[in-house]
């Protein structure tokens, strides 16, 4: 049948993921850093996602498409919910969630870091404390299960290079997003963080930045997002010096 349906311009789409939670049918997913329609019959063609796209990448067109199918939507949403809570079924396995298919490099997954080894001898290897993938603010889906009830670390890109014990002292036990406010679009960061704070039950926010003034942009983006999300979440800023010390 010819009917109205969403069209996503992949040239314009930067994969921010803001459209994903705005679609109650779960019809949009991020694959390889771009939004796409999961299936024609999941899209009702009403365009609830349109206003959430900062790139104007989403339009409604008329084309030949399968009919909208509410039963298929229910099954699809039930499948996503199952994928979002896999710990109950496979407590010790890493798992892919939410966005299936495409390059594993941009597929959301939770990891199970081993506990840091405080008594290991000097020079002993320490386990990574990373509990998720991906980490780039551009790539993380705001609805990813690893953000639920999480203490969130927002780290400027340079911090892990400057601060040697980043994993042990800052990352352990937290979900993380990273970005550079100097090289990237800080308005985008504000919008993405607002959505992340809005749709996820974040317990606390720690922003760790470099001491250089330009790095303050990531703190400003996080503060603006917190003010815009309509929630009260404990917030802390940590500054790291160029020679690798925590300045408070
Ligand atoms: S909201 Fe973001 S992910 Fe969705 S279509 Fe627009 S740019 Fe792409
Ligand atoms: S703003 Fe400067 S210090 Fe901060 S992450 Fe970007 S390049 Fe590094």
PDB file of C-alpha atoms and ligand atoms in Angstrom:
ATOM      1  CA  UNK A   1       0.000   0.000   0.000  1.00  0.00           C
ATOM      2  CA  UNK A   2       1.066   3.629  -0.504  1.00  0.00           C
ATOM      3  CA  UNK A   3       1.145   5.389   2.867  1.00  0.00           C
ATOM      4  CA  UNK A   4       2.964   7.970   4.991  1.00  0.00           C
ATOM      5  CA  UNK A   5       6.187   6.746   6.577  1.00  0.00           C
ATOM      6  CA  UNK A   6       9.398   8.147   8.062  1.00  0.00           C
ATOM      7  CA  UNK A   7      12.413   8.784   5.844  1.00  0.00           C
ATOM      8  CA  UNK A   8      15.846   9.329   7.433  1.00  0.00           C
ATOM      9  CA  UNK A   9      18.503  11.195   5.467  1.00  0.00           C
ATOM     10  CA  UNK A  10      21.721   9.375   6.361  1.00  0.00           C
ATOM     11  CA  UNK A  11      23.852  12.200   4.982  1.00  0.00           C
ATOM     12  CA  UNK A  12      22.364  14.594   7.530  1.00  0.00           C
ATOM     13  CA  UNK A  13      22.072  12.115  10.434  1.00  0.00           C
ATOM     14  CA  UNK A  14      24.948  12.285  12.913  1.00  0.00           C
ATOM     15  CA  UNK A  15      23.720   9.366  14.994  1.00  0.00           C
ATOM     16  CA  UNK A  16      22.932  11.401  18.114  1.00  0.00           C
ATOM     17  CA  UNK A  17      20.097   9.009  19.008  1.00  0.00           C
ATOM     18  CA  UNK A  18      17.657  11.713  20.123  1.00  0.00           C
ATOM     19  CA  UNK A  19      14.960  10.307  17.821  1.00  0.00           C
ATOM     20  CA  UNK A  20      15.145   6.804  19.334  1.00  0.00           C
ATOM     21  CA  UNK A  21      13.284   7.466  22.607  1.00  0.00           C
ATOM     22  CA  UNK A  22      10.873   9.852  20.873  1.00  0.00           C
ATOM     23  CA  UNK A  23       9.420   6.956  18.880  1.00  0.00           C
ATOM     24  CA  UNK A  24       7.018   5.137  21.197  1.00  0.00           C
ATOM     25  CA  UNK A  25       6.899   2.234  18.741  1.00  0.00           C
ATOM     26  CA  UNK A  26      10.655   1.700  18.944  1.00  0.00           C
ATOM     27  CA  UNK A  27      10.762   1.896  15.158  1.00  0.00           C
ATOM     28  CA  UNK A  28      14.074   3.779  14.976  1.00  0.00           C
ATOM     29  CA  UNK A  29      17.407   2.257  15.878  1.00  0.00           C
ATOM     30  CA  UNK A  30      21.028   3.379  15.512  1.00  0.00           C
ATOM     31  CA  UNK A  31      23.190   1.168  13.329  1.00  0.00           C
ATOM     32  CA  UNK A  32      26.790   2.050  12.469  1.00  0.00           C
ATOM     33  CA  UNK A  33      26.271   5.535  13.912  1.00  0.00           C
ATOM     34  CA  UNK A  34      23.207   6.332  11.794  1.00  0.00           C
ATOM     35  CA  UNK A  35      19.478   6.186  12.517  1.00  0.00           C
ATOM     36  CA  UNK A  36      17.390   3.795  10.473  1.00  0.00           C
ATOM     37  CA  UNK A  37      13.876   2.427  10.439  1.00  0.00           C
ATOM     38  CA  UNK A  38      13.915  -1.050  12.002  1.00  0.00           C
ATOM     39  CA  UNK A  39      10.937  -2.178   9.872  1.00  0.00           C
ATOM     40  CA  UNK A  40       8.246  -0.454   7.831  1.00  0.00           C
ATOM     41  CA  UNK A  41       5.376  -2.022   9.776  1.00  0.00           C
ATOM     42  CA  UNK A  42       6.639  -0.472  13.062  1.00  0.00           C
ATOM     43  CA  UNK A  43       6.293   3.125  11.827  1.00  0.00           C
ATOM     44  CA  UNK A  44       2.846   4.683  12.179  1.00  0.00           C
ATOM     45  CA  UNK A  45       3.852   7.598   9.935  1.00  0.00           C
ATOM     46  CA  UNK A  46       2.651  10.223  12.444  1.00  0.00           C
ATOM     47  CA  UNK A  47       6.111  11.750  12.837  1.00  0.00           C
ATOM     48  CA  UNK A  48       6.474  11.978  16.638  1.00  0.00           C
ATOM     49  CA  UNK A  49      10.243  11.742  16.064  1.00  0.00           C
ATOM     50  CA  UNK A  50      10.450  14.706  13.664  1.00  0.00           C
ATOM     51  CA  UNK A  51      10.828  17.510  16.180  1.00  0.00           C
ATOM     52  CA  UNK A  52      13.595  15.770  18.097  1.00  0.00           C
ATOM     53  CA  UNK A  53      16.065  15.671  15.224  1.00  0.00           C
ATOM     54  CA  UNK A  54      18.538  18.573  15.477  1.00  0.00           C
ATOM     55  CA  UNK A  55      19.814  17.807  11.971  1.00  0.00           C
ATOM     56  CA  UNK A  56      16.404  17.913  10.232  1.00  0.00           C
ATOM     57  CA  UNK A  57      17.236  14.445   8.981  1.00  0.00           C
ATOM     58  CA  UNK A  58      13.740  13.022   9.426  1.00  0.00           C
ATOM     59  CA  UNK A  59      10.839  13.698   7.082  1.00  0.00           C
ATOM     60  CA  UNK A  60       7.544  12.010   6.370  1.00  0.00           C
ATOM     61  CA  UNK A  61       7.116  10.807   2.822  1.00  0.00           C
ATOM     62  CA  UNK A  62       4.548   8.747   0.971  1.00  0.00           C
ATOM     63  CA  UNK A  63       5.756   5.479  -0.502  1.00  0.00           C
ATOM     64  CA  UNK A  64       4.896   1.838  -0.928  1.00  0.00           C
ATOM     65  CA  UNK A  65       5.266   0.256   2.528  1.00  0.00           C
ATOM     66  CA  UNK A  66       3.871  -2.517   4.685  1.00  0.00           C
ATOM     67  CA  UNK A  67       0.855  -1.490   6.711  1.00  0.00           C
ATOM     68  CA  UNK A  68       1.476  -0.241  10.289  1.00  0.00           C
ATOM     69  CA  UNK A  69       1.045  -3.285  12.553  1.00  0.00           C
ATOM     70  CA  UNK A  70       0.319  -2.725  16.252  1.00  0.00           C
ATOM     71  CA  UNK A  71       0.815  -6.383  17.092  1.00  0.00           C
ATOM     72  CA  UNK A  72       4.272  -6.288  15.488  1.00  0.00           C
ATOM     73  CA  UNK A  73       5.039  -3.190  17.575  1.00  0.00           C
ATOM     74  CA  UNK A  74       4.081  -5.001  20.801  1.00  0.00           C
ATOM     75  CA  UNK A  75       6.297  -7.942  19.912  1.00  0.00           C
ATOM     76  CA  UNK A  76       9.151  -5.630  18.923  1.00  0.00           C
ATOM     77  CA  UNK A  77       8.929  -3.631  22.180  1.00  0.00           C
ATOM     78  CA  UNK A  78       8.743  -6.845  24.221  1.00  0.00           C
ATOM     79  CA  UNK A  79      11.876  -8.049  22.401  1.00  0.00           C
ATOM     80  CA  UNK A  80      13.706  -4.799  23.189  1.00  0.00           C
ATOM     81  CA  UNK A  81      12.694  -5.013  26.865  1.00  0.00           C
ATOM     82  CA  UNK A  82      14.062  -8.559  26.939  1.00  0.00           C
ATOM     83  CA  UNK A  83      17.328  -7.391  25.399  1.00  0.00           C
ATOM     84  CA  UNK A  84      17.465  -4.512  27.884  1.00  0.00           C
ATOM     85  CA  UNK A  85      17.485  -6.795  30.956  1.00  0.00           C
ATOM     86  CA  UNK A  86      19.668  -9.724  29.980  1.00  0.00           C
ATOM     87  CA  UNK A  87      21.541  -9.940  33.303  1.00  0.00           C
ATOM     88  CA  UNK A  88      18.693 -12.044  34.634  1.00  0.00           C
ATOM     89  CA  UNK A  89      19.476 -14.659  32.000  1.00  0.00           C
ATOM     90  CA  UNK A  90      23.247 -14.432  31.559  1.00  0.00           C
ATOM     91  CA  UNK A  91      24.715 -12.759  34.632  1.00  0.00           C
ATOM     92  CA  UNK A  92      28.375 -13.116  33.723  1.00  0.00           C
ATOM     93  CA  UNK A  93      28.286 -12.507  29.999  1.00  0.00           C
ATOM     94  CA  UNK A  94      28.851  -9.353  28.018  1.00  0.00           C
ATOM     95  CA  UNK A  95      25.836  -8.668  25.866  1.00  0.00           C
ATOM     96  CA  UNK A  96      24.568  -6.604  22.996  1.00  0.00           C
ATOM     97  CA  UNK A  97      21.472  -4.549  23.710  1.00  0.00           C
ATOM     98  CA  UNK A  98      18.941  -2.321  22.142  1.00  0.00           C
ATOM     99  CA  UNK A  99      20.521  -1.823  18.727  1.00  0.00           C
ATOM    100  CA  UNK A 100      21.096  -5.034  16.865  1.00  0.00           C
ATOM    101  CA  UNK A 101      22.972  -5.488  13.647  1.00  0.00           C
ATOM    102  CA  UNK A 102      25.648  -3.393  11.956  1.00  0.00           C
ATOM    103  CA  UNK A 103      29.212  -2.785  13.017  1.00  0.00           C
ATOM    104  CA  UNK A 104      30.056  -4.125  16.494  1.00  0.00           C
ATOM    105  CA  UNK A 105      32.062  -0.939  17.014  1.00  0.00           C
ATOM    106  CA  UNK A 106      28.886   1.100  17.523  1.00  0.00           C
ATOM    107  CA  UNK A 107      26.656  -1.567  19.059  1.00  0.00           C
ATOM    108  CA  UNK A 108      25.675  -0.847  22.666  1.00  0.00           C
ATOM    109  CA  UNK A 109      26.813  -3.486  25.133  1.00  0.00           C
ATOM    110  CA  UNK A 110      27.448  -3.839  28.847  1.00  0.00           C
ATOM    111  CA  UNK A 111      30.699  -5.279  30.151  1.00  0.00           C
ATOM    112  CA  UNK A 112      31.575  -6.865  33.483  1.00  0.00           C
ATOM    113  CA  UNK A 113      34.833  -5.329  34.704  1.00  0.00           C
ATOM    114  CA  UNK A 114      36.825  -7.305  37.227  1.00  0.00           C
ATOM    115  CA  UNK A 115      37.384  -5.605  40.580  1.00  0.00           C
ATOM    116  CA  UNK A 116      40.551  -3.485  40.766  1.00  0.00           C
ATOM    117  CA  UNK A 117      43.409  -5.321  42.490  1.00  0.00           C
ATOM    118  CA  UNK A 118      44.466  -2.987  45.338  1.00  0.00           C
ATOM    119  CA  UNK A 119      47.127  -5.356  46.694  1.00  0.00           C
ATOM    120  CA  UNK A 120      48.759  -6.240  43.380  1.00  0.00           C
ATOM    121  CA  UNK A 121      52.476  -5.599  43.370  1.00  0.00           C
ATOM    122  CA  UNK A 122      53.961  -2.588  41.663  1.00  0.00           C
ATOM    123  CA  UNK A 123      53.747  -2.928  37.884  1.00  0.00           C
ATOM    124  CA  UNK A 124      51.083  -5.658  38.059  1.00  0.00           C
ATOM    125  CA  UNK A 125      48.468  -5.245  35.311  1.00  0.00           C
ATOM    126  CA  UNK A 126      45.169  -3.764  36.465  1.00  0.00           C
ATOM    127  CA  UNK A 127      41.862  -4.836  34.892  1.00  0.00           C
ATOM    128  CA  UNK A 128      39.947  -2.333  32.773  1.00  0.00           C
ATOM    129  CA  UNK A 129      37.075  -0.748  34.674  1.00  0.00           C
ATOM    130  CA  UNK A 130      35.083   0.007  31.539  1.00  0.00           C
ATOM    131  CA  UNK A 131      31.534  -1.278  32.012  1.00  0.00           C
ATOM    132  CA  UNK A 132      30.017  -0.517  28.621  1.00  0.00           C
ATOM    133  CA  UNK A 133      30.526   0.137  24.930  1.00  0.00           C
ATOM    134  CA  UNK A 134      30.458   2.604  23.161  1.00  0.00           C
ATOM    135  CA  UNK A 135      31.720   5.566  25.211  1.00  0.00           C
ATOM    136  CA  UNK A 136      31.720   8.509  22.788  1.00  0.00           C
ATOM    137  CA  UNK A 137      28.875  10.893  23.583  1.00  0.00           C
ATOM    138  CA  UNK A 138      28.106  10.931  19.858  1.00  0.00           C
ATOM    139  CA  UNK A 139      27.558   7.197  19.756  1.00  0.00           C
ATOM    140  CA  UNK A 140      25.887   6.232  23.035  1.00  0.00           C
ATOM    141  CA  UNK A 141      22.125   5.632  22.823  1.00  0.00           C
ATOM    142  CA  UNK A 142      20.464   7.637  25.652  1.00  0.00           C
ATOM    143  CA  UNK A 143      18.169   4.668  26.350  1.00  0.00           C
ATOM    144  CA  UNK A 144      21.018   2.165  26.821  1.00  0.00           C
ATOM    145  CA  UNK A 145      20.350  -0.046  29.860  1.00  0.00           C
ATOM    146  CA  UNK A 146      23.800   0.679  31.289  1.00  0.00           C
ATOM    147  CA  UNK A 147      22.631   4.233  32.070  1.00  0.00           C
ATOM    148  CA  UNK A 148      19.754   3.020  34.261  1.00  0.00           C
ATOM    149  CA  UNK A 149      20.438   3.697  37.966  1.00  0.00           C
ATOM    150  CA  UNK A 150      24.003   4.597  37.017  1.00  0.00           C
ATOM    151  CA  UNK A 151      26.509   6.961  38.507  1.00  0.00           C
ATOM    152  CA  UNK A 152      27.560   8.792  35.347  1.00  0.00           C
ATOM    153  CA  UNK A 153      31.077   9.997  34.595  1.00  0.00           C
ATOM    154  CA  UNK A 154      31.338  12.644  31.866  1.00  0.00           C
ATOM    155  CA  UNK A 155      35.019  12.831  30.953  1.00  0.00           C
ATOM    156  CA  UNK A 156      36.815  15.230  28.640  1.00  0.00           C
ATOM    157  CA  UNK A 157      38.800  13.318  26.037  1.00  0.00           C
ATOM    158  CA  UNK A 158      42.232  14.320  27.369  1.00  0.00           C
ATOM    159  CA  UNK A 159      41.628  13.280  30.977  1.00  0.00           C
ATOM    160  CA  UNK A 160      42.479   9.550  30.710  1.00  0.00           C
ATOM    161  CA  UNK A 161      45.798  10.486  29.058  1.00  0.00           C
ATOM    162  CA  UNK A 162      46.724  13.016  31.716  1.00  0.00           C
ATOM    163  CA  UNK A 163      45.525  11.158  34.810  1.00  0.00           C
ATOM    164  CA  UNK A 164      47.304   7.816  35.124  1.00  0.00           C
ATOM    165  CA  UNK A 165      44.873   6.151  37.529  1.00  0.00           C
ATOM    166  CA  UNK A 166      41.762   7.120  35.597  1.00  0.00           C
ATOM    167  CA  UNK A 167      40.292   3.606  35.658  1.00  0.00           C
ATOM    168  CA  UNK A 168      40.813   2.974  39.368  1.00  0.00           C
ATOM    169  CA  UNK A 169      40.018   6.428  40.759  1.00  0.00           C
ATOM    170  CA  UNK A 170      37.421   7.843  38.375  1.00  0.00           C
ATOM    171  CA  UNK A 171      35.894   5.200  36.111  1.00  0.00           C
ATOM    172  CA  UNK A 172      35.363   2.208  38.425  1.00  0.00           C
ATOM    173  CA  UNK A 173      31.663   1.571  39.090  1.00  0.00           C
ATOM    174  CA  UNK A 174      30.423   4.271  36.735  1.00  0.00           C
ATOM    175  CA  UNK A 175      28.841   4.532  33.316  1.00  0.00           C
ATOM    176  CA  UNK A 176      30.881   6.900  31.170  1.00  0.00           C
ATOM    177  CA  UNK A 177      30.560   9.244  28.215  1.00  0.00           C
ATOM    178  CA  UNK A 178      33.484  11.138  26.722  1.00  0.00           C
ATOM    179  CA  UNK A 179      33.860  14.125  24.454  1.00  0.00           C
ATOM    180  CA  UNK A 180      35.958  17.161  23.622  1.00  0.00           C
ATOM    181  CA  UNK A 181      34.202  20.525  23.989  1.00  0.00           C
ATOM    182  CA  UNK A 182      36.898  22.293  21.983  1.00  0.00           C
ATOM    183  CA  UNK A 183      36.834  20.114  18.887  1.00  0.00           C
ATOM    184  CA  UNK A 184      33.174  19.195  18.903  1.00  0.00           C
ATOM    185  CA  UNK A 185      29.772  20.914  18.917  1.00  0.00           C
ATOM    186  CA  UNK A 186      28.977  21.782  22.532  1.00  0.00           C
ATOM    187  CA  UNK A 187      25.325  22.524  21.700  1.00  0.00           C
ATOM    188  CA  UNK A 188      25.074  18.970  20.494  1.00  0.00           C
ATOM    189  CA  UNK A 189      26.565  17.780  23.796  1.00  0.00           C
ATOM    190  CA  UNK A 190      23.994  19.806  25.727  1.00  0.00           C
ATOM    191  CA  UNK A 191      21.108  18.321  23.743  1.00  0.00           C
ATOM    192  CA  UNK A 192      22.417  14.780  23.944  1.00  0.00           C
ATOM    193  CA  UNK A 193      23.065  15.012  27.696  1.00  0.00           C
ATOM    194  CA  UNK A 194      19.639  16.569  28.280  1.00  0.00           C
ATOM    195  CA  UNK A 195      18.052  13.592  26.573  1.00  0.00           C
ATOM    196  CA  UNK A 196      20.282  11.170  28.446  1.00  0.00           C
ATOM    197  CA  UNK A 197      19.384  12.712  31.827  1.00  0.00           C
ATOM    198  CA  UNK A 198      15.703  12.855  30.857  1.00  0.00           C
ATOM    199  CA  UNK A 199      15.199   9.260  29.748  1.00  0.00           C
ATOM    200  CA  UNK A 200      17.636   7.491  32.089  1.00  0.00           C
ATOM    201  CA  UNK A 201      17.535   7.275  35.870  1.00  0.00           C
ATOM    202  CA  UNK A 202      21.011   8.681  36.478  1.00  0.00           C
ATOM    203  CA  UNK A 203      21.876   8.662  40.218  1.00  0.00           C
ATOM    204  CA  UNK A 204      24.792  11.095  40.136  1.00  0.00           C
ATOM    205  CA  UNK A 205      26.879  13.053  37.655  1.00  0.00           C
ATOM    206  CA  UNK A 206      30.637  13.593  37.879  1.00  0.00           C
ATOM    207  CA  UNK A 207      32.224  15.751  35.193  1.00  0.00           C
ATOM    208  CA  UNK A 208      35.997  15.435  34.955  1.00  0.00           C
ATOM    209  CA  UNK A 209      37.769  17.997  32.805  1.00  0.00           C
ATOM    210  CA  UNK A 210      41.256  19.300  32.150  1.00  0.00           C
ATOM    211  CA  UNK A 211      42.401  22.494  33.899  1.00  0.00           C
ATOM    212  CA  UNK A 212      42.677  24.428  30.605  1.00  0.00           C
ATOM    213  CA  UNK A 213      39.867  26.988  30.173  1.00  0.00           C
ATOM    214  CA  UNK A 214      38.566  25.565  26.882  1.00  0.00           C
ATOM    215  CA  UNK A 215      37.742  22.319  28.639  1.00  0.00           C
ATOM    216  CA  UNK A 216      35.195  24.101  30.831  1.00  0.00           C
ATOM    217  CA  UNK A 217      32.736  23.775  27.945  1.00  0.00           C
ATOM    218  CA  UNK A 218      31.990  20.186  28.874  1.00  0.00           C
ATOM    219  CA  UNK A 219      31.017  21.277  32.392  1.00  0.00           C
ATOM    220  CA  UNK A 220      28.813  24.028  30.973  1.00  0.00           C
ATOM    221  CA  UNK A 221      27.097  21.537  28.639  1.00  0.00           C
ATOM    222  CA  UNK A 222      26.447  19.150  31.528  1.00  0.00           C
ATOM    223  CA  UNK A 223      25.113  21.931  33.787  1.00  0.00           C
ATOM    224  CA  UNK A 224      22.811  23.268  31.055  1.00  0.00           C
ATOM    225  CA  UNK A 225      21.563  19.756  30.341  1.00  0.00           C
ATOM    226  CA  UNK A 226      20.871  19.170  34.016  1.00  0.00           C
ATOM    227  CA  UNK A 227      18.914  22.423  34.234  1.00  0.00           C
ATOM    228  CA  UNK A 228      16.941  21.509  31.102  1.00  0.00           C
ATOM    229  CA  UNK A 229      16.120  17.908  31.974  1.00  0.00           C
ATOM    230  CA  UNK A 230      13.753  18.802  34.812  1.00  0.00           C
ATOM    231  CA  UNK A 231      15.427  16.500  37.373  1.00  0.00           C
ATOM    232  CA  UNK A 232      17.579  17.067  40.419  1.00  0.00           C
ATOM    233  CA  UNK A 233      20.694  14.906  40.202  1.00  0.00           C
ATOM    234  CA  UNK A 234      23.765  15.290  42.450  1.00  0.00           C
ATOM    235  CA  UNK A 235      26.504  16.979  40.400  1.00  0.00           C
ATOM    236  CA  UNK A 236      30.253  17.176  40.926  1.00  0.00           C
ATOM    237  CA  UNK A 237      33.097  18.718  38.894  1.00  0.00           C
ATOM    238  CA  UNK A 238      36.668  17.418  39.048  1.00  0.00           C
ATOM    239  CA  UNK A 239      39.623  19.217  37.415  1.00  0.00           C
ATOM    240  CA  UNK A 240      42.796  17.472  36.327  1.00  0.00           C
ATOM    241  CA  UNK A 241      46.070  19.325  35.754  1.00  0.00           C
ATOM    242  CA  UNK A 242      48.173  18.906  32.631  1.00  0.00           C
ATOM    243  CA  UNK A 243      50.797  17.111  34.698  1.00  0.00           C
ATOM    244  CA  UNK A 244      48.275  14.604  35.918  1.00  0.00           C
ATOM    245  CA  UNK A 245      47.095  15.732  39.340  1.00  0.00           C
ATOM    246  CA  UNK A 246      43.566  16.087  40.609  1.00  0.00           C
ATOM    247  CA  UNK A 247      43.036  19.758  41.480  1.00  0.00           C
ATOM    248  CA  UNK A 248      39.646  19.256  43.136  1.00  0.00           C
TER     249      UNK A 248
HETATM  250  S1  LIG B   1      17.768  12.622  15.889  1.00  0.00           S
HETATM  251 FE1  LIG B   1      19.965  12.175  15.658  1.00  0.00          FE
HETATM  252  S2  LIG B   1      20.019   9.935  15.230  1.00  0.00           S
HETATM  253 FE2  LIG B   1      17.915  10.610  14.877  1.00  0.00          FE
HETATM  254  S3  LIG B   1      17.841  11.058  12.673  1.00  0.00           S
HETATM  255 FE3  LIG B   1      18.288  12.986  13.719  1.00  0.00          FE
HETATM  256  S4  LIG B   1      20.526  13.132  13.712  1.00  0.00           S
HETATM  257 FE4  LIG B   1      20.006  10.994  13.232  1.00  0.00          FE
HETATM  258  S1  LIG B   2      38.844  20.969  25.463  1.00  0.00           S
HETATM  259 FE1  LIG B   2      41.043  20.839  25.316  1.00  0.00          FE
HETATM  260  S2  LIG B   2      41.678  19.762  27.185  1.00  0.00           S
HETATM  261 FE2  LIG B   2      39.482  19.449  26.998  1.00  0.00          FE
HETATM  262  S3  LIG B   2      39.280  17.477  25.952  1.00  0.00           S
HETATM  263 FE3  LIG B   2      39.292  19.066  24.328  1.00  0.00          FE
HETATM  264  S4  LIG B   2      41.422  19.334  23.709  1.00  0.00           S
HETATM  265 FE4  LIG B   2      41.396  18.164  25.648  1.00  0.00          FE
END
